[in-house]
PDB file of C-alpha atoms and ligand atoms in Angstrom:
ATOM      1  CA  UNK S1293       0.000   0.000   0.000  1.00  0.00           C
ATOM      2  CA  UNK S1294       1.672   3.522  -0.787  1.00  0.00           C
ATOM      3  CA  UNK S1295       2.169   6.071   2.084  1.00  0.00           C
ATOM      4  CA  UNK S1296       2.485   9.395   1.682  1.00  0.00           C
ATOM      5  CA  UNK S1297       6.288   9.550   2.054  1.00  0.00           C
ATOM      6  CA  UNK S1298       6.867   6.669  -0.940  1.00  0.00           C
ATOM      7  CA  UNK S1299       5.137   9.288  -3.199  1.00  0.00           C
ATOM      8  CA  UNK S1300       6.936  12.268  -1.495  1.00  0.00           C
ATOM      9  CA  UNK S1301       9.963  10.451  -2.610  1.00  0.00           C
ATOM     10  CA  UNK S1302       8.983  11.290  -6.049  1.00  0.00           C
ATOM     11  CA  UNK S1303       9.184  15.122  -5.726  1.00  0.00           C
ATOM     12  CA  UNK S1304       5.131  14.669  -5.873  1.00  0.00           C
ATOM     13  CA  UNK S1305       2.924  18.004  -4.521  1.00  0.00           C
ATOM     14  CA  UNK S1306      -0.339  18.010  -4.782  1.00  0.00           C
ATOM     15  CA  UNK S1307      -2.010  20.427  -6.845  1.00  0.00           C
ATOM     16  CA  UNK S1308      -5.297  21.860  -5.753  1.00  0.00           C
ATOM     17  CA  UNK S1309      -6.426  22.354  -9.609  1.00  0.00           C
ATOM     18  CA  UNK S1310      -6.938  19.211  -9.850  1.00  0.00           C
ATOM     19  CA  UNK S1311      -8.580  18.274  -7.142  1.00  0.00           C
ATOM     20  CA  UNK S1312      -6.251  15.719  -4.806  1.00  0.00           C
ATOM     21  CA  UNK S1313      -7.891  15.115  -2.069  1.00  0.00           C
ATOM     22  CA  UNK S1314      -6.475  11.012  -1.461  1.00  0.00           C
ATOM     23  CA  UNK S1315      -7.556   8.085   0.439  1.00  0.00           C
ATOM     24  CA  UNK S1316      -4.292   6.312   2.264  1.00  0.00           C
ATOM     25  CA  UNK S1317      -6.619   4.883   4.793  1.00  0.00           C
ATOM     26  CA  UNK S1318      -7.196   1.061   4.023  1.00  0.00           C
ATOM     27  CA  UNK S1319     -10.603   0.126   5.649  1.00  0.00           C
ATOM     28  CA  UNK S1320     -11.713   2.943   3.872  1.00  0.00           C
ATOM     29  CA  UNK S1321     -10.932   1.901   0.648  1.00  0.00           C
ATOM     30  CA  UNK S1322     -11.638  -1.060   1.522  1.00  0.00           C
ATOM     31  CA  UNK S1323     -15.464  -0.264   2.399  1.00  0.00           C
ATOM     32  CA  UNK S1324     -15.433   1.908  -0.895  1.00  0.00           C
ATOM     33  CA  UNK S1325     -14.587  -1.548  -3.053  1.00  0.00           C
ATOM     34  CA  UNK S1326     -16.933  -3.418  -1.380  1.00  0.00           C
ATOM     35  CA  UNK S1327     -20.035  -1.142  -1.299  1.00  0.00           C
ATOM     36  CA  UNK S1328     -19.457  -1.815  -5.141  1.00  0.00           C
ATOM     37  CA  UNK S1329     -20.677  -5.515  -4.680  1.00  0.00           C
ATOM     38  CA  UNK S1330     -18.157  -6.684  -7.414  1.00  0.00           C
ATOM     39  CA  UNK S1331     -16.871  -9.962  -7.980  1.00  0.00           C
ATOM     40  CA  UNK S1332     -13.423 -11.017  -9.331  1.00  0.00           C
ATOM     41  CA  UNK S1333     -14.669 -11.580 -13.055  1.00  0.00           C
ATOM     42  CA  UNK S1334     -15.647  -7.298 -12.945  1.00  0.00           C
ATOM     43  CA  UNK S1335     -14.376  -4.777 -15.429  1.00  0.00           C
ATOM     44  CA  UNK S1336     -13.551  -1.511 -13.899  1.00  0.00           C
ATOM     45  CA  UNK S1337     -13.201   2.236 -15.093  1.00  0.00           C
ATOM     46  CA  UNK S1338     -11.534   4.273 -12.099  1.00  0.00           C
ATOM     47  CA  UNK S1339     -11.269   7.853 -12.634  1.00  0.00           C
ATOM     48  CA  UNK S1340      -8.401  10.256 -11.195  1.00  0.00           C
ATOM     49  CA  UNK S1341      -5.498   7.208  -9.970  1.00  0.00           C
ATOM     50  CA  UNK S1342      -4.005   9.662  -7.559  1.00  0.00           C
ATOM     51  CA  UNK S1343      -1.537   7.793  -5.856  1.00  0.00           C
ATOM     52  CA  UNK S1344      -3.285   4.646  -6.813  1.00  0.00           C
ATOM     53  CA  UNK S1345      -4.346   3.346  -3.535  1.00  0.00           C
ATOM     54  CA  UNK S1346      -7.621   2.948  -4.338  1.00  0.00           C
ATOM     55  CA  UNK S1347      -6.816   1.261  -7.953  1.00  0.00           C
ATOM     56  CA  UNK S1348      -4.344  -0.958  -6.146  1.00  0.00           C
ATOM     57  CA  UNK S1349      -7.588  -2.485  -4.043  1.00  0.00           C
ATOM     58  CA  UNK S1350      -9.486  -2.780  -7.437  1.00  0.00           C
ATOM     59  CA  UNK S1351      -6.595  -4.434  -9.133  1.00  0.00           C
ATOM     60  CA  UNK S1352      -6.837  -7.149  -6.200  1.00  0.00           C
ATOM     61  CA  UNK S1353     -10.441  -7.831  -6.040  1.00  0.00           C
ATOM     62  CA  UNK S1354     -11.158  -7.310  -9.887  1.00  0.00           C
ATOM     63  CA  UNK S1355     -10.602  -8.768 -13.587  1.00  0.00           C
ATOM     64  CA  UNK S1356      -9.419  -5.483 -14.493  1.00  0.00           C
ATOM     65  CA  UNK S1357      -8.717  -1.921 -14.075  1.00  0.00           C
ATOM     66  CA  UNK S1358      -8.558   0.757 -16.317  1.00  0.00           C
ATOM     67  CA  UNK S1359      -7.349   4.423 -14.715  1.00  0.00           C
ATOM     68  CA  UNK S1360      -7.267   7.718 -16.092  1.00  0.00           C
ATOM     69  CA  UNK S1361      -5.605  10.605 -14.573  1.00  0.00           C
ATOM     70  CA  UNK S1362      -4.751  13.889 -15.455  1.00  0.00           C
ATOM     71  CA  UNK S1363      -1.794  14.608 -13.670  1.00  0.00           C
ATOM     72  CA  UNK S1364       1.684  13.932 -15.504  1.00  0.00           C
ATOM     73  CA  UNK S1365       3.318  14.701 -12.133  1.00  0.00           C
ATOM     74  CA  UNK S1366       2.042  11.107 -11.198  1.00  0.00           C
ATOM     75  CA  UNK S1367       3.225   9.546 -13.883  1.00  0.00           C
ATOM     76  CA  UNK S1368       6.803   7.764 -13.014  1.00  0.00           C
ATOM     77  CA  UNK S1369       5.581   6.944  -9.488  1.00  0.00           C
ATOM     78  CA  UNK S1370       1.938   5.021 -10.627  1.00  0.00           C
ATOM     79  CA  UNK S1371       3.791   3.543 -13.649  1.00  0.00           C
ATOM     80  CA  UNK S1372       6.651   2.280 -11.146  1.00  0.00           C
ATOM     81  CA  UNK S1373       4.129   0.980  -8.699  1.00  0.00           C
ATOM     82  CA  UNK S1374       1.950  -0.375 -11.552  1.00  0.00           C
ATOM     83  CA  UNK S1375       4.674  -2.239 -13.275  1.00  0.00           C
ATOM     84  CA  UNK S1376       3.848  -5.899 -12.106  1.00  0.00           C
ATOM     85  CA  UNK S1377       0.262  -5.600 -12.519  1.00  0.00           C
ATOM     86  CA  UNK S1378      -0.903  -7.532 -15.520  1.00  0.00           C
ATOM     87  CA  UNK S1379      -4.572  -6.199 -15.206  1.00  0.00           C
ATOM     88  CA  UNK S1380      -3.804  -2.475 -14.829  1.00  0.00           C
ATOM     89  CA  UNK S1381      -3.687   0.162 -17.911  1.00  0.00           C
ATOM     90  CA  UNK S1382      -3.010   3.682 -17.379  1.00  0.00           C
ATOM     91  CA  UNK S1383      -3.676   6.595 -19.003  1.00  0.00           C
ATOM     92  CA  UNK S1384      -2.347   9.859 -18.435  1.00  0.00           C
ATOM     93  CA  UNK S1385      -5.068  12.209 -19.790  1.00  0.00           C
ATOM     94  CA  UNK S1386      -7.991  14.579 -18.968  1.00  0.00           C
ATOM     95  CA  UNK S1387     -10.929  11.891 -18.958  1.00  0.00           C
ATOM     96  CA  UNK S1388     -13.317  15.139 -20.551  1.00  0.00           C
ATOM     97  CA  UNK S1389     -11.169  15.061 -23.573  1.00  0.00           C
ATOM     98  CA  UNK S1390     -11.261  11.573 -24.288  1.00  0.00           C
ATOM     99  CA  UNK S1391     -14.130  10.491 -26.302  1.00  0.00           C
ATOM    100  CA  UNK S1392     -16.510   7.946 -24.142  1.00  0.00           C
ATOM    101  CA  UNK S1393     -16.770   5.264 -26.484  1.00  0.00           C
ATOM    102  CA  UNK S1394     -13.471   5.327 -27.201  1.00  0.00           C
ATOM    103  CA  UNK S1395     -12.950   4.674 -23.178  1.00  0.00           C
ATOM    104  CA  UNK S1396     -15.303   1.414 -23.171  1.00  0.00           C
ATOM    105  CA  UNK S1397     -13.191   0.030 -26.100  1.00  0.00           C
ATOM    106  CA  UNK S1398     -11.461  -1.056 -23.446  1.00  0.00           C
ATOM    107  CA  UNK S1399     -13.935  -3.304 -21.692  1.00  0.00           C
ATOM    108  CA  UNK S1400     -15.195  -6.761 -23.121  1.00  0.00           C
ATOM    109  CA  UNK S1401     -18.887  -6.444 -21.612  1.00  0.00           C
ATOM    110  CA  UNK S1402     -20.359  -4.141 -18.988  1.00  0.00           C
ATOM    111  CA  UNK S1403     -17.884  -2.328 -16.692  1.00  0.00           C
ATOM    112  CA  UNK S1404     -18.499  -0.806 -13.267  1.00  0.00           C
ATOM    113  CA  UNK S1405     -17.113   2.840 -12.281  1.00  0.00           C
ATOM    114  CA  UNK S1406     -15.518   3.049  -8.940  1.00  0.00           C
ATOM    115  CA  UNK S1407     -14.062   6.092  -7.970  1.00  0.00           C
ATOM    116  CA  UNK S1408     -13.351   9.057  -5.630  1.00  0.00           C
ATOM    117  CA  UNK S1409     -14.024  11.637  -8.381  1.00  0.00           C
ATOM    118  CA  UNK S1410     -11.977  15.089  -8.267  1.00  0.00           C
ATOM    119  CA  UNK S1411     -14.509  17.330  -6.606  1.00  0.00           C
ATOM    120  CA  UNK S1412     -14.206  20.689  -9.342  1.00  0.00           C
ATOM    121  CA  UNK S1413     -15.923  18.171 -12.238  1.00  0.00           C
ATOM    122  CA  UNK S1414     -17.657  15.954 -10.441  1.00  0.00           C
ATOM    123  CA  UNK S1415     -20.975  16.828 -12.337  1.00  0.00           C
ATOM    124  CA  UNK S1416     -19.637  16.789 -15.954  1.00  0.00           C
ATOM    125  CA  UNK S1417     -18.309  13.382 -15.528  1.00  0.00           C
ATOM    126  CA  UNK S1418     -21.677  11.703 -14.250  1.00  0.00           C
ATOM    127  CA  UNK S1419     -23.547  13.699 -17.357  1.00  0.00           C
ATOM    128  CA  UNK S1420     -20.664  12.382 -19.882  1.00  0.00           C
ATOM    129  CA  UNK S1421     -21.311   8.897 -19.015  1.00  0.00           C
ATOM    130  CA  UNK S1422     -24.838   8.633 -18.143  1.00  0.00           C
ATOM    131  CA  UNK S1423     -25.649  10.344 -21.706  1.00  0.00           C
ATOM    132  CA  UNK S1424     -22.662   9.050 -23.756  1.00  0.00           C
ATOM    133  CA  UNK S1425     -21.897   5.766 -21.828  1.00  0.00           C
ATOM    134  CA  UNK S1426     -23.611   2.504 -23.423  1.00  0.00           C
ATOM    135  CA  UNK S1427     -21.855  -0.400 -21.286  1.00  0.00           C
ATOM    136  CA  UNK S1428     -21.470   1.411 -18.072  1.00  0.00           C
ATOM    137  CA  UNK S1429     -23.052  -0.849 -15.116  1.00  0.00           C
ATOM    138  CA  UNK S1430     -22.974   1.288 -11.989  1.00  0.00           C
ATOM    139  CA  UNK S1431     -20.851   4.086 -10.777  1.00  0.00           C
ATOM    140  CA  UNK S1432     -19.826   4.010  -7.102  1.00  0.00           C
ATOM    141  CA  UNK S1433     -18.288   7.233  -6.488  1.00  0.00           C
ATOM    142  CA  UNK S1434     -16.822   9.556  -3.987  1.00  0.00           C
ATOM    143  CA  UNK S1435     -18.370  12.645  -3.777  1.00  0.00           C
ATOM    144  CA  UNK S1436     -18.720  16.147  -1.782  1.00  0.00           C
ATOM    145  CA  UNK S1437     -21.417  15.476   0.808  1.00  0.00           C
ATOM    146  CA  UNK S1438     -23.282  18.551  -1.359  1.00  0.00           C
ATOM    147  CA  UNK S1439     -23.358  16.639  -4.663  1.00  0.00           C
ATOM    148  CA  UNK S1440     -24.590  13.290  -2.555  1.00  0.00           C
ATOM    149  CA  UNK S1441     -27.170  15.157  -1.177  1.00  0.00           C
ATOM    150  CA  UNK S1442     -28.800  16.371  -5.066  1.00  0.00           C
ATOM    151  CA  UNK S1443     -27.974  12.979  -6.828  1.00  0.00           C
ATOM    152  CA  UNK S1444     -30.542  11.246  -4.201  1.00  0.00           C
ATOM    153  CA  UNK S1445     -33.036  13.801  -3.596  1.00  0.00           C
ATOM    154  CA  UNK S1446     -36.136  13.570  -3.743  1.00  0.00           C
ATOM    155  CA  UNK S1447     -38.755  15.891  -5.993  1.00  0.00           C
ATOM    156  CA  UNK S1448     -40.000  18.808  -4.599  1.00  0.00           C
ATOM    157  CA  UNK S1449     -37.010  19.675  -2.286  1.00  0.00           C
ATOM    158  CA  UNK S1450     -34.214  22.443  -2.851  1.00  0.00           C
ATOM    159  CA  UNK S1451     -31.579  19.608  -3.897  1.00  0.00           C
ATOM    160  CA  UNK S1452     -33.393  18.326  -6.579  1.00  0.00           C
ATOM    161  CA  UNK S1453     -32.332  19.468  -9.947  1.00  0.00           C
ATOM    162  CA  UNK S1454     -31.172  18.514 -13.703  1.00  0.00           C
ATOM    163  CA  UNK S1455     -29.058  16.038 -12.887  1.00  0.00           C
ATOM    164  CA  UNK S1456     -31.046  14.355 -10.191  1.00  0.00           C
ATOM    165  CA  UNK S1457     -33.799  13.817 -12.414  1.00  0.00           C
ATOM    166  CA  UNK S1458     -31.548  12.545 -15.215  1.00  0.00           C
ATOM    167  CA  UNK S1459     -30.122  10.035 -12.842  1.00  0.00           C
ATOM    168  CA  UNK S1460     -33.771   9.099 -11.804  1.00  0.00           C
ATOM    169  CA  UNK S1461     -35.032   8.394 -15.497  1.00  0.00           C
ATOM    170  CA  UNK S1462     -32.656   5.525 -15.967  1.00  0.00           C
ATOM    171  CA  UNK S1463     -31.214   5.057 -12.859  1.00  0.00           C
ATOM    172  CA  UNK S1464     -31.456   4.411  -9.136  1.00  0.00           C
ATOM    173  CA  UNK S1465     -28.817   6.412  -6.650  1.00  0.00           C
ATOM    174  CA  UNK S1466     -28.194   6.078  -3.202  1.00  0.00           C
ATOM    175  CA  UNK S1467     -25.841   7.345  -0.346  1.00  0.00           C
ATOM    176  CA  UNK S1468     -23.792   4.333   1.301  1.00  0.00           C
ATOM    177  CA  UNK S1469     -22.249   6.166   3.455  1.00  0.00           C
ATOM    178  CA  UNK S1470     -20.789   9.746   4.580  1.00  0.00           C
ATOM    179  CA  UNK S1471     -17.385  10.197   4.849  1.00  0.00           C
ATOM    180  CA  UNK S1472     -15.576  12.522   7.112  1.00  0.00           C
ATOM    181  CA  UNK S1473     -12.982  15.148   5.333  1.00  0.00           C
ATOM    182  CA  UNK S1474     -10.542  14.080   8.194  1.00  0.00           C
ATOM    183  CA  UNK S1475     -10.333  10.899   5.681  1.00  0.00           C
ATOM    184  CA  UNK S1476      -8.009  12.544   3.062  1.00  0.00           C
ATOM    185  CA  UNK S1477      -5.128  13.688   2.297  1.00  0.00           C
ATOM    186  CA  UNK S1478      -4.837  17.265   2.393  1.00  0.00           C
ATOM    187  CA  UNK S1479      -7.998  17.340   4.016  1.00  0.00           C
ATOM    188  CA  UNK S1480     -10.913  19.369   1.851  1.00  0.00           C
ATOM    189  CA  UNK S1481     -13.182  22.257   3.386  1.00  0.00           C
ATOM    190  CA  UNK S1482     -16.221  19.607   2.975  1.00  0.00           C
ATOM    191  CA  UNK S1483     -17.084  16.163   3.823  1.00  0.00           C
ATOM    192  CA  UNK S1484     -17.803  13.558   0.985  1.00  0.00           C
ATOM    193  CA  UNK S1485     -20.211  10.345   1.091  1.00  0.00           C
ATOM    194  CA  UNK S1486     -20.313   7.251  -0.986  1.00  0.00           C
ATOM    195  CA  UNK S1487     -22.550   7.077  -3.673  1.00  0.00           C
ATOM    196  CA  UNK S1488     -23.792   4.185  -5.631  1.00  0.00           C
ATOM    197  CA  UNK S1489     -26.037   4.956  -9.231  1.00  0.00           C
ATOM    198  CA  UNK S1490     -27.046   1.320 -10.550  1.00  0.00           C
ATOM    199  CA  UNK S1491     -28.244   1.966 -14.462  1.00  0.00           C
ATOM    200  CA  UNK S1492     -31.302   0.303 -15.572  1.00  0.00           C
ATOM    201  CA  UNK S1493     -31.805   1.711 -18.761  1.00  0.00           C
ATOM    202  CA  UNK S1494     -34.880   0.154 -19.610  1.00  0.00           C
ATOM    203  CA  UNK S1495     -36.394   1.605 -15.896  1.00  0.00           C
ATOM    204  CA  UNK S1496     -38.796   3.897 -18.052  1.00  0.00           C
ATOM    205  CA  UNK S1497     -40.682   3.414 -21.603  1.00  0.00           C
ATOM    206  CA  UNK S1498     -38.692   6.529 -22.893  1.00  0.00           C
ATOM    207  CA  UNK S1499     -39.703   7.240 -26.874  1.00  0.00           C
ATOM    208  CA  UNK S1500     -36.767   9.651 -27.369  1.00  0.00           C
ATOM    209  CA  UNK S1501     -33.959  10.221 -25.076  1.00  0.00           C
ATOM    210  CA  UNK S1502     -32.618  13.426 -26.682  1.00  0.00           C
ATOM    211  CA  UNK S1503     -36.299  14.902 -26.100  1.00  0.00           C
ATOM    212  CA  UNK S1504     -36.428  13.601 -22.765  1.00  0.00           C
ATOM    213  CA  UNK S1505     -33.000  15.451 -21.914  1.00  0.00           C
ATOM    214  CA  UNK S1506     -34.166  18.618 -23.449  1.00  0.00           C
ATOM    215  CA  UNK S1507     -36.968  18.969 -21.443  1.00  0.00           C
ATOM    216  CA  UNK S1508     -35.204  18.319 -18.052  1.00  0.00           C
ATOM    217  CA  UNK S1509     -33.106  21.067 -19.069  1.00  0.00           C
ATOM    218  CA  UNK S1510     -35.093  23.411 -20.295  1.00  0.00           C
ATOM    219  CA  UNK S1511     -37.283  22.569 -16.615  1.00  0.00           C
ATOM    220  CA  UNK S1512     -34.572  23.487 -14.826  1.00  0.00           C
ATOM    221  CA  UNK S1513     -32.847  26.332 -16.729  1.00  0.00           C
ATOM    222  CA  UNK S1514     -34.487  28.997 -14.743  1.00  0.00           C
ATOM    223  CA  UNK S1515     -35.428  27.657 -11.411  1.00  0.00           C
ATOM    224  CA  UNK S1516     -38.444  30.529 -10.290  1.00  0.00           C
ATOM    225  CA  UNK S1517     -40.072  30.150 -13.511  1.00  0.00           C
ATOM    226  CA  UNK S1518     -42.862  27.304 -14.178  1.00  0.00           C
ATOM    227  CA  UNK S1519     -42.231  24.519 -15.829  1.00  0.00           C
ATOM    228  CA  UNK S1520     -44.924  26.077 -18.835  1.00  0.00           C
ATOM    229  CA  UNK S1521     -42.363  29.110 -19.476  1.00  0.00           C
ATOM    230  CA  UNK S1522     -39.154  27.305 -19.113  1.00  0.00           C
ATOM    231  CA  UNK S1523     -40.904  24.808 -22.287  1.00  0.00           C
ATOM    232  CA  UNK S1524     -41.914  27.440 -24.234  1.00  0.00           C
ATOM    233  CA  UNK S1525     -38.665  29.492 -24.226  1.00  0.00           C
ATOM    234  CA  UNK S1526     -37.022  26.105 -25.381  1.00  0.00           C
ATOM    235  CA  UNK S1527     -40.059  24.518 -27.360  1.00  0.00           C
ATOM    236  CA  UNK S1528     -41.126  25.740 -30.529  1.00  0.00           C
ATOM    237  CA  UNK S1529     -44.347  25.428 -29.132  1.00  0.00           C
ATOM    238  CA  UNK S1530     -47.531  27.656 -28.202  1.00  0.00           C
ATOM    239  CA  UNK S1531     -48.959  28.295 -24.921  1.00  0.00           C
ATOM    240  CA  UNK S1532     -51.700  26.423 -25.587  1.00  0.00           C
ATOM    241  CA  UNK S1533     -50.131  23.540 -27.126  1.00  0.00           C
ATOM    242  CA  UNK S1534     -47.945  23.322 -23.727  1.00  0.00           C
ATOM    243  CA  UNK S1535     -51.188  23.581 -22.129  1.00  0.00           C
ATOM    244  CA  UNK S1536     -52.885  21.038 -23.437  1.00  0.00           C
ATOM    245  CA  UNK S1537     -49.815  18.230 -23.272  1.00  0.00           C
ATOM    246  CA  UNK S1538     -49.511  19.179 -19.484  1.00  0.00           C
ATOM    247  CA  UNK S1539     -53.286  18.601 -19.013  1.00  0.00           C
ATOM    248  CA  UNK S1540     -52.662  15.484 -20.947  1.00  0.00           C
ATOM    249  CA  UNK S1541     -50.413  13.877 -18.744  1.00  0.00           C
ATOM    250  CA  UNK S1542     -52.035  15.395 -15.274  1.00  0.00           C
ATOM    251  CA  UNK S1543     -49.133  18.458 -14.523  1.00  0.00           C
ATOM    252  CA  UNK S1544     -50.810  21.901 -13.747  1.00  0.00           C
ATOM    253  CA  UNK S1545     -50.244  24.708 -15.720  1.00  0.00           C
ATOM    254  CA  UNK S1546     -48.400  26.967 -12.857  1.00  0.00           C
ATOM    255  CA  UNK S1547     -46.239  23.565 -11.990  1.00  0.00           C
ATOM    256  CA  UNK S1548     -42.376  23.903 -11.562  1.00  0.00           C
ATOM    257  CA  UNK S1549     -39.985  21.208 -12.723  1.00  0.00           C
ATOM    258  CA  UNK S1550     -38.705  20.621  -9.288  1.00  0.00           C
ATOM    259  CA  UNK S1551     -41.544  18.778  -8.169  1.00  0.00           C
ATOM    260  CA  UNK S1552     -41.789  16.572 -11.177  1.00  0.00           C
ATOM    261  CA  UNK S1553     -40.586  13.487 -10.013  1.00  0.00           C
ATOM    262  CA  UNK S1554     -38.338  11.495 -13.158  1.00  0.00           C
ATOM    263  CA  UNK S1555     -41.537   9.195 -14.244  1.00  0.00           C
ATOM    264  CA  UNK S1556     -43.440  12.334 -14.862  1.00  0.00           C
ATOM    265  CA  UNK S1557     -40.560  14.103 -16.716  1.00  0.00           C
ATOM    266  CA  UNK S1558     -40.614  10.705 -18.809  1.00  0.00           C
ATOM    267  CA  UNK S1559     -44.666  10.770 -19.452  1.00  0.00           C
ATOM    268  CA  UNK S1560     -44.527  14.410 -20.487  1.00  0.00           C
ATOM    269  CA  UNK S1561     -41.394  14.181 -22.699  1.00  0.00           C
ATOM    270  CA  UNK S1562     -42.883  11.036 -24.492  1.00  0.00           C
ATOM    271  CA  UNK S1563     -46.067  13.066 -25.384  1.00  0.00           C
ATOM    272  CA  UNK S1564     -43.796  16.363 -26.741  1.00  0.00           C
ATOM    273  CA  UNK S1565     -42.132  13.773 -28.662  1.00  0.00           C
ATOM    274  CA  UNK S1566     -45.104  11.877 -29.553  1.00  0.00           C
ATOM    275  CA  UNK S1567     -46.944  15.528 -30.712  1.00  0.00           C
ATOM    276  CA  UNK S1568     -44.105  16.692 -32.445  1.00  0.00           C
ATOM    277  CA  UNK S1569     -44.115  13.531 -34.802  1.00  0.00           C
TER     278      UNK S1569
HETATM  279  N1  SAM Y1213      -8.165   7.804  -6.468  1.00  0.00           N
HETATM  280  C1  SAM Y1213      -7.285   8.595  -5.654  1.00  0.00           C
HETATM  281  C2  SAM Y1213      -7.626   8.425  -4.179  1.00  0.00           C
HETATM  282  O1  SAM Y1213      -8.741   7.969  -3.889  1.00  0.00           O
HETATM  283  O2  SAM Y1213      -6.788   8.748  -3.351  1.00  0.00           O
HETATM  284  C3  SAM Y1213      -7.294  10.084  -6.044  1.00  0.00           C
HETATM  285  C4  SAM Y1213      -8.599  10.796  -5.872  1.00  0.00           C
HETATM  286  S1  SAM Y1213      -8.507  12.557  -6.056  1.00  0.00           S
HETATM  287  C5  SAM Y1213      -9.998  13.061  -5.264  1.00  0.00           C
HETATM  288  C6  SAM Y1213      -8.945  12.839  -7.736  1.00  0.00           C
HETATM  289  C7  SAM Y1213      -7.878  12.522  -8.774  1.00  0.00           C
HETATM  290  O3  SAM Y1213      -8.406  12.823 -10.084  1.00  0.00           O
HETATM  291  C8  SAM Y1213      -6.600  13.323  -8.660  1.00  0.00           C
HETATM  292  O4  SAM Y1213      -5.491  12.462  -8.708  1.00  0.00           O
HETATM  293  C9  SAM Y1213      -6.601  14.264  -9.871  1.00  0.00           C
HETATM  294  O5  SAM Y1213      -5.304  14.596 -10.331  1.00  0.00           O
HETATM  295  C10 SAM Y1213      -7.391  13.440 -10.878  1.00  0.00           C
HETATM  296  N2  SAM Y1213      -8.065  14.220 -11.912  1.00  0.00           N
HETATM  297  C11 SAM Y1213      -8.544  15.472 -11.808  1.00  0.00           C
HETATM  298  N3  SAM Y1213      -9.128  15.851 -12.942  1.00  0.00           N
HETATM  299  C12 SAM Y1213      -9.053  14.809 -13.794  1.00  0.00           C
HETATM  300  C13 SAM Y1213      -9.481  14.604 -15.146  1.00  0.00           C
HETATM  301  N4  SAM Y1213     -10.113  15.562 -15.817  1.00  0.00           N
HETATM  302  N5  SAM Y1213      -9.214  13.406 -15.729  1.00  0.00           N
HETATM  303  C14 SAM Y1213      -8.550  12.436 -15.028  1.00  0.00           C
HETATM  304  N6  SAM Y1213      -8.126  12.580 -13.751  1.00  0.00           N
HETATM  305  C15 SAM Y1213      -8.368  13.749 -13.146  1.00  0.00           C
END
C-alpha cells in the first residue's frame, strides 16, 4: 500500500487544480470496493489514480482496471508501482477530452465505475457517461457530501435538480455512506459520502432520449419560472399547445420542474415527442 512519504519520494505536490484530495486509509478503501458488490470476473473504469491506492484495491479484487488521470506529475511513481500488474492500464489524460466510447473500447462487456471523483468536475463526468456511456453498469463514487445530497433527492425539495432527475429516469442512486474530510489527504473544506447509481436503462418506456433530456433542461434552466415558461422558451411550441400536453399527462399549468418526479418528466417528454411527430 503507498504512504504518503513513498510518493513524497517522487518530488510529488499536490495540486489543488486538480482536485487531490487522497484516500491512504485502508478500511476505507476497503469499504469503498466493497459497497461496489463486485466480484473477481468485474471490469472496472476508475477515474483520477491519484496515488493509486484505491486502484491498487481494485486491481486485487477485480478482472481489471482501467485508470485515467490527469496529472503527468504522477506519472513515473503510478507507472513504477503499476509495473507488475498484468490487469492495470493507465492513461495519463484529462478523462473530458477523451471520447466515451473510445474509453469502453477497453472493456469486453459491462464495466463498473468506482471512484473518488476530483470534486471541481464531479458533475460533468456523471452527465458524460450517463448520456454518452452505453456499457457502463454502476458508478460508485466519492463525492462532496453537497453533490450526494442532489444525486438522491427527492422531488420537490431544494436539492433536486437537472441532474437528479436525469439520474432518476434511468437510474437508481443512493448514499452508502458519509465520509468525514478528516479521511483525506490534504484534508478538503467539505465532507464527501459514498454514492452508488445502478443503471437500468430500460427503468422507463422513454420514446426519445434526446427529447427527454431537453426537457429536463429546459425545466430546470431557470429555477423561479414554471415549468410552462421554461418549455416554451425552449419549445417551438404555443402556450396552448404546452397547455394542453400538461393537461394530458395530469401536470398543472403553474407547476415547476422541481416537483416533477423522473416518471413524470418521462410521461410528459414522451407526449412532446409523440406531438411533435
Ligand atoms: N483515487 C485517488 C484516491 O482515492 O486517493 C485520487 C482521488 S482525487 C480526489 C482525484 C484525482 O483525479 C486526482 O489524482 C486528480 O489529479 C485526478 N483528476 C482530476 N481531474 C481529472 C481529469 N479531468 N481526468 C482524469 N483525472 C483527473
Amino acid at each position: 500500500m503507498s504512504t504518503l512519504n513513498e510518493l513524497k519520494g517522487y518530488n510529488f505536490n499536490f495540486n489543488k487544480k486538480f482536485g487531490q484530495n487522497f484516500i491512504f486509509d485502508k478500511n476505507l478503501l476497503l469499504s469503498i470496493v466493497n459497497s461496489a458488490n463486485l466480484t473477481s470476473d468485474d471490469e472496472i473504469l476508475e477515474i483520477g489514480t491519484g496515488a493509486g491506492t484505491l486502484t491498487e484495491v481494485l486491481a486485487s479484487t477485480t478482472k481489471k482496471v482501467v485508470s485515467y488521470e490527469i496529472d503527468n506529475n504522477l506519472r513515473e511513481y503510478l507507472t513504477d508501482k503499476f509495473a507488475n500488474f498484468d490487469n492495470v492500464t493507465l492513461h495519463f489524460q484529462d478523462v473530458m477530452s477523451v471520447e466515451t466510447k473510445k474509453i469502453e473500447q477497453e472493456f469486453d462487456k459491462n464495466y463498473h465505475m468506482v471512484a473518488n471523483l476530483p470534486y471541481y468536475i464531479t458533475t460533468p463526468i456523471i452527465f458524460k457517461f450517463l448520456e454518452e456511456a452505453e456499457k457502463i453498469s454502476s458508478l460508485t463514487i466519492m463525492v462532496q457530501k453537497e453533490v450526494a445530497d442532489r444525486l438522491t433527492a427527492k422531488e420537490g425539495t431544494a436539492d433536486y435538480g437537472a441532474i437528479t432527475a436525469s439520474i432518476g429516469t434511468i437510474a437508481d442512486a443512493k448514499t452508502i455512506k458519509k465520509i468525514s474530510r478528516k479521511m483525506f489527504t490534504p484534508s478538503p473544506n467539505v465532507d464527501s459520502a459514498i454514492v452508488q447509481i445502478s443503471i437500468n436503462r430500460s427503468k422507463f418506456n422513454i420514446a426519445d432520449i434526446a427529447t427527454l433530456r431537453k426537457v429536463i433542461k429546459a425545466a430546470f434552466a431557470m429555477r423561479r419560472k414554471t415549468l410552462m415558461n421554461n418549455l416554451k422558451s425552449n419549445f417551438a411550441m404555443s402556450s396552448e399547445e404546452i397547455s394542453q400536453l400538461l393537461q394530458k399527462v395530469g401536470i398543472s399549468a403553474t407547476e415547476r420542474g422541481e416537483n416533477l418526479s423522473p416518471a413524470k418528466f418521462v410521461e410528459l417528454a414522451n407526449e412532446i415527442y409523440i406531438s411533435s411527430k
